[in-house]
PDB file of C-alpha atoms in Angstrom:
ATOM      1  CA  MET A  19      40.948  29.295   1.184  1.00  0.00           C
ATOM      2  CA  VAL A  20      39.748  30.533  -2.779  1.00  0.00           C
ATOM      3  CA  PHE A  21      36.079  31.103  -3.759  1.00  0.00           C
ATOM      4  CA  GLU A  22      35.241  31.094  -7.299  1.00  0.00           C
ATOM      5  CA  ARG A  23      32.449  33.281  -8.406  1.00  0.00           C
ATOM      6  CA  GLU A  24      30.384  32.071 -11.347  1.00  0.00           C
ATOM      7  CA  THR A  25      27.749  34.173 -12.607  1.00  0.00           C
ATOM      8  CA  ILE A  26      25.098  32.442 -14.404  1.00  0.00           C
ATOM      9  CA  LYS A  27      22.987  33.735 -17.111  1.00  0.00           C
ATOM     10  CA  HIS A  28      19.733  32.937 -18.499  1.00  0.00           C
ATOM     11  CA  GLY A  29      19.746  29.618 -20.688  1.00  0.00           C
ATOM     12  CA  GLN A  30      23.474  28.373 -19.321  1.00  0.00           C
ATOM     13  CA  PRO A  31      22.521  25.074 -17.290  1.00  0.00           C
ATOM     14  CA  ASP A  32      24.822  24.666 -14.150  1.00  0.00           C
ATOM     15  CA  GLU A  33      26.926  21.642 -13.581  1.00  0.00           C
ATOM     16  CA  ALA A  34      24.273  20.181 -11.201  1.00  0.00           C
ATOM     17  CA  GLU A  35      21.784  20.018 -14.211  1.00  0.00           C
ATOM     18  CA  GLU A  36      24.504  18.790 -16.684  1.00  0.00           C
ATOM     19  CA  GLU A  37      25.465  15.796 -14.135  1.00  0.00           C
ATOM     20  CA  GLN A  38      21.578  15.025 -13.981  1.00  0.00           C
ATOM     21  CA  THR A  39      20.724  14.823 -17.493  1.00  0.00           C
ATOM     22  CA  PRO A  40      22.401  11.404 -18.028  1.00  0.00           C
ATOM     23  CA  ILE A  41      20.688   9.993 -14.904  1.00  0.00           C
ATOM     24  CA  GLU A  42      17.417  10.765 -16.391  1.00  0.00           C
ATOM     25  CA  GLU A  43      17.921   9.119 -19.369  1.00  0.00           C
ATOM     26  CA  GLU A  44      18.893   5.865 -17.443  1.00  0.00           C
ATOM     27  CA  ASP A  45      15.384   6.069 -15.981  1.00  0.00           C
ATOM     28  CA  GLY A  46      14.065   4.695 -19.276  1.00  0.00           C
ATOM     29  CA  GLY A  47      16.162   1.398 -18.807  1.00  0.00           C
ATOM     30  CA  GLU A  48      15.126   0.785 -15.538  1.00  0.00           C
ATOM     31  CA  ASP A  49      11.476  -0.046 -16.646  1.00  0.00           C
ATOM     32  CA  GLY A  50      12.510  -3.586 -16.841  1.00  0.00           C
ATOM     33  CA  ALA A  51      13.366  -3.248 -12.857  1.00  0.00           C
ATOM     34  CA  ASP A  52       9.610  -1.698 -12.391  1.00  0.00           C
ATOM     35  CA  GLU A  53       8.465  -4.956 -13.990  1.00  0.00           C
ATOM     36  CA  GLU A  54      10.102  -7.377 -11.810  1.00  0.00           C
ATOM     37  CA  GLU A  55       8.571  -5.711  -8.788  1.00  0.00           C
ATOM     38  CA  GLU A  56       5.338  -5.888 -10.120  1.00  0.00           C
ATOM     39  CA  GLU A  57       5.321  -9.569 -10.567  1.00  0.00           C
ATOM     40  CA  MET A  58       6.381  -9.950  -6.900  1.00  0.00           C
ATOM     41  CA  VAL A  59       3.586 -10.551  -4.862  1.00  0.00           C
ATOM     42  CA  ASP A  60       3.194  -9.887  -1.058  1.00  0.00           C
ATOM     43  CA  PRO A  61       2.938 -13.219   0.836  1.00  0.00           C
ATOM     44  CA  LEU A  62       0.778 -11.350   3.520  1.00  0.00           C
ATOM     45  CA  GLU A  63      -2.095 -10.046   0.787  1.00  0.00           C
ATOM     46  CA  THR A  64      -2.015 -13.911  -0.371  1.00  0.00           C
ATOM     47  CA  ILE A  65      -2.629 -15.515   2.894  1.00  0.00           C
ATOM     48  CA  ARG A  66      -5.337 -12.704   3.703  1.00  0.00           C
ATOM     49  CA  GLN A  67      -7.334 -13.597   0.498  1.00  0.00           C
ATOM     50  CA  LYS A  68      -6.910 -17.321   1.460  1.00  0.00           C
ATOM     51  CA  CYS A  69      -8.276 -16.669   4.969  1.00  0.00           C
ATOM     52  CA  GLU A  70     -10.830 -14.474   3.685  1.00  0.00           C
ATOM     53  CA  GLN A  71     -12.646 -17.639   2.439  1.00  0.00           C
ATOM     54  CA  THR A  72     -12.328 -19.606   5.366  1.00  0.00           C
ATOM     55  CA  ALA A  73     -15.961 -20.072   7.191  1.00  0.00           C
ATOM     56  CA  HIS A  74     -15.340 -18.048   9.875  1.00  0.00           C
ATOM     57  CA  CYS A  75     -14.364 -14.773   7.951  1.00  0.00           C
ATOM     58  CA  MET A  76     -17.015 -15.354   5.664  1.00  0.00           C
ATOM     59  CA  HIS A  77     -19.816 -15.332   8.603  1.00  0.00           C
ATOM     60  CA  ALA A  78     -17.870 -12.258   9.715  1.00  0.00           C
ATOM     61  CA  GLN A  79     -17.729 -10.577   6.435  1.00  0.00           C
ATOM     62  CA  GLU A  80     -21.650 -11.318   5.551  1.00  0.00           C
ATOM     63  CA  ARG A  81     -22.615  -9.610   8.828  1.00  0.00           C
ATOM     64  CA  LEU A  82     -20.686  -6.456   7.823  1.00  0.00           C
ATOM     65  CA  GLU A  83     -21.909  -6.467   4.368  1.00  0.00           C
ATOM     66  CA  ALA A  84     -25.587  -6.721   6.218  1.00  0.00           C
ATOM     67  CA  CYS A  85     -24.455  -4.184   8.723  1.00  0.00           C
ATOM     68  CA  GLU A  86     -23.328  -1.697   5.658  1.00  0.00           C
ATOM     69  CA  THR A  87     -26.571  -2.453   3.835  1.00  0.00           C
ATOM     70  CA  ARG A  88     -28.752  -1.642   6.780  1.00  0.00           C
ATOM     71  CA  VAL A  89     -26.893   1.750   7.570  1.00  0.00           C
ATOM     72  CA  GLY A  90     -26.792   2.404   3.819  1.00  0.00           C
ATOM     73  CA  SER A  91     -30.281   2.175   3.285  1.00  0.00           C
ATOM     74  CA  ARG A  92     -30.870   4.660   6.098  1.00  0.00           C
ATOM     75  CA  SER A  93     -30.540   8.498   5.401  1.00  0.00           C
ATOM     76  CA  HIS A  94     -30.374   9.533   9.448  1.00  0.00           C
ATOM     77  CA  THR A  95     -28.782   6.862  11.492  1.00  0.00           C
ATOM     78  CA  GLU A  96     -26.365   7.007  14.474  1.00  0.00           C
ATOM     79  CA  GLU A  97     -25.471   3.371  13.464  1.00  0.00           C
ATOM     80  CA  ASP A  98     -22.063   2.440  12.405  1.00  0.00           C
ATOM     81  CA  CYS A  99     -20.606  -0.962  11.351  1.00  0.00           C
ATOM     82  CA  THR A 100     -17.623  -0.537  13.457  1.00  0.00           C
ATOM     83  CA  GLU A 101     -18.027  -3.842  15.547  1.00  0.00           C
ATOM     84  CA  GLU A 102     -18.649  -5.843  12.874  1.00  0.00           C
ATOM     85  CA  LEU A 103     -15.553  -4.529  11.059  1.00  0.00           C
ATOM     86  CA  PHE A 104     -13.198  -5.210  13.968  1.00  0.00           C
ATOM     87  CA  ASP A 105     -15.059  -8.398  14.043  1.00  0.00           C
ATOM     88  CA  PHE A 106     -14.112  -9.240  10.728  1.00  0.00           C
ATOM     89  CA  LEU A 107     -10.580  -7.923  10.739  1.00  0.00           C
ATOM     90  CA  HIS A 108      -9.834  -9.847  13.680  1.00  0.00           C
ATOM     91  CA  ALA A 109     -11.252 -13.388  12.652  1.00  0.00           C
ATOM     92  CA  ARG A 110      -8.869 -12.681   9.339  1.00  0.00           C
ATOM     93  CA  ASP A 111      -5.926 -11.794  11.173  1.00  0.00           C
ATOM     94  CA  HIS A 112      -6.392 -14.613  13.692  1.00  0.00           C
ATOM     95  CA  CYS A 113      -6.100 -16.845  10.551  1.00  0.00           C
ATOM     96  CA  VAL A 114      -3.230 -15.082   8.972  1.00  0.00           C
ATOM     97  CA  ALA A 115      -1.374 -14.835  12.141  1.00  0.00           C
ATOM     98  CA  GLN A 116      -1.276 -18.603  12.403  1.00  0.00           C
ATOM     99  CA  LYS A 117      -0.079 -19.146   8.873  1.00  0.00           C
ATOM    100  CA  LEU A 118       2.105 -16.280   8.252  1.00  0.00           C
ATOM    101  CA  PHE A 119       4.223 -16.649  11.359  1.00  0.00           C
ATOM    102  CA  SER A 120       4.377 -20.671  10.985  1.00  0.00           C
ATOM    103  CA  SER A 121       6.279 -19.920   7.501  1.00  0.00           C
ATOM    104  CA  VAL A 122       8.840 -16.982   9.074  1.00  0.00           C
ATOM    105  CA  LYS A 123      12.041 -18.671   9.958  1.00  0.00           C
TER     106      LYS A 123
END
């Protein structure tokens, strides 16, 4: 078994750094791939936005916003809007589940 000793002095790059230099330069060329990823839209987010516009979800969201306004107007309160938030999320997720899983193969 042979071990090689190599002394690296200040200013001399090691082999790993030399190998990484071309890779770093290629990162600039991958911007096109990043743009493609930005154009992709998550179907879950699209369905969530549509479901938030349904009457049931809008009613739950109005109750949540009313609660947030009420709690925000008071300086000392123990009330929080957890129940209203869970009601809204439950209504939205119920709608999403019906639409999302019907399109999943």
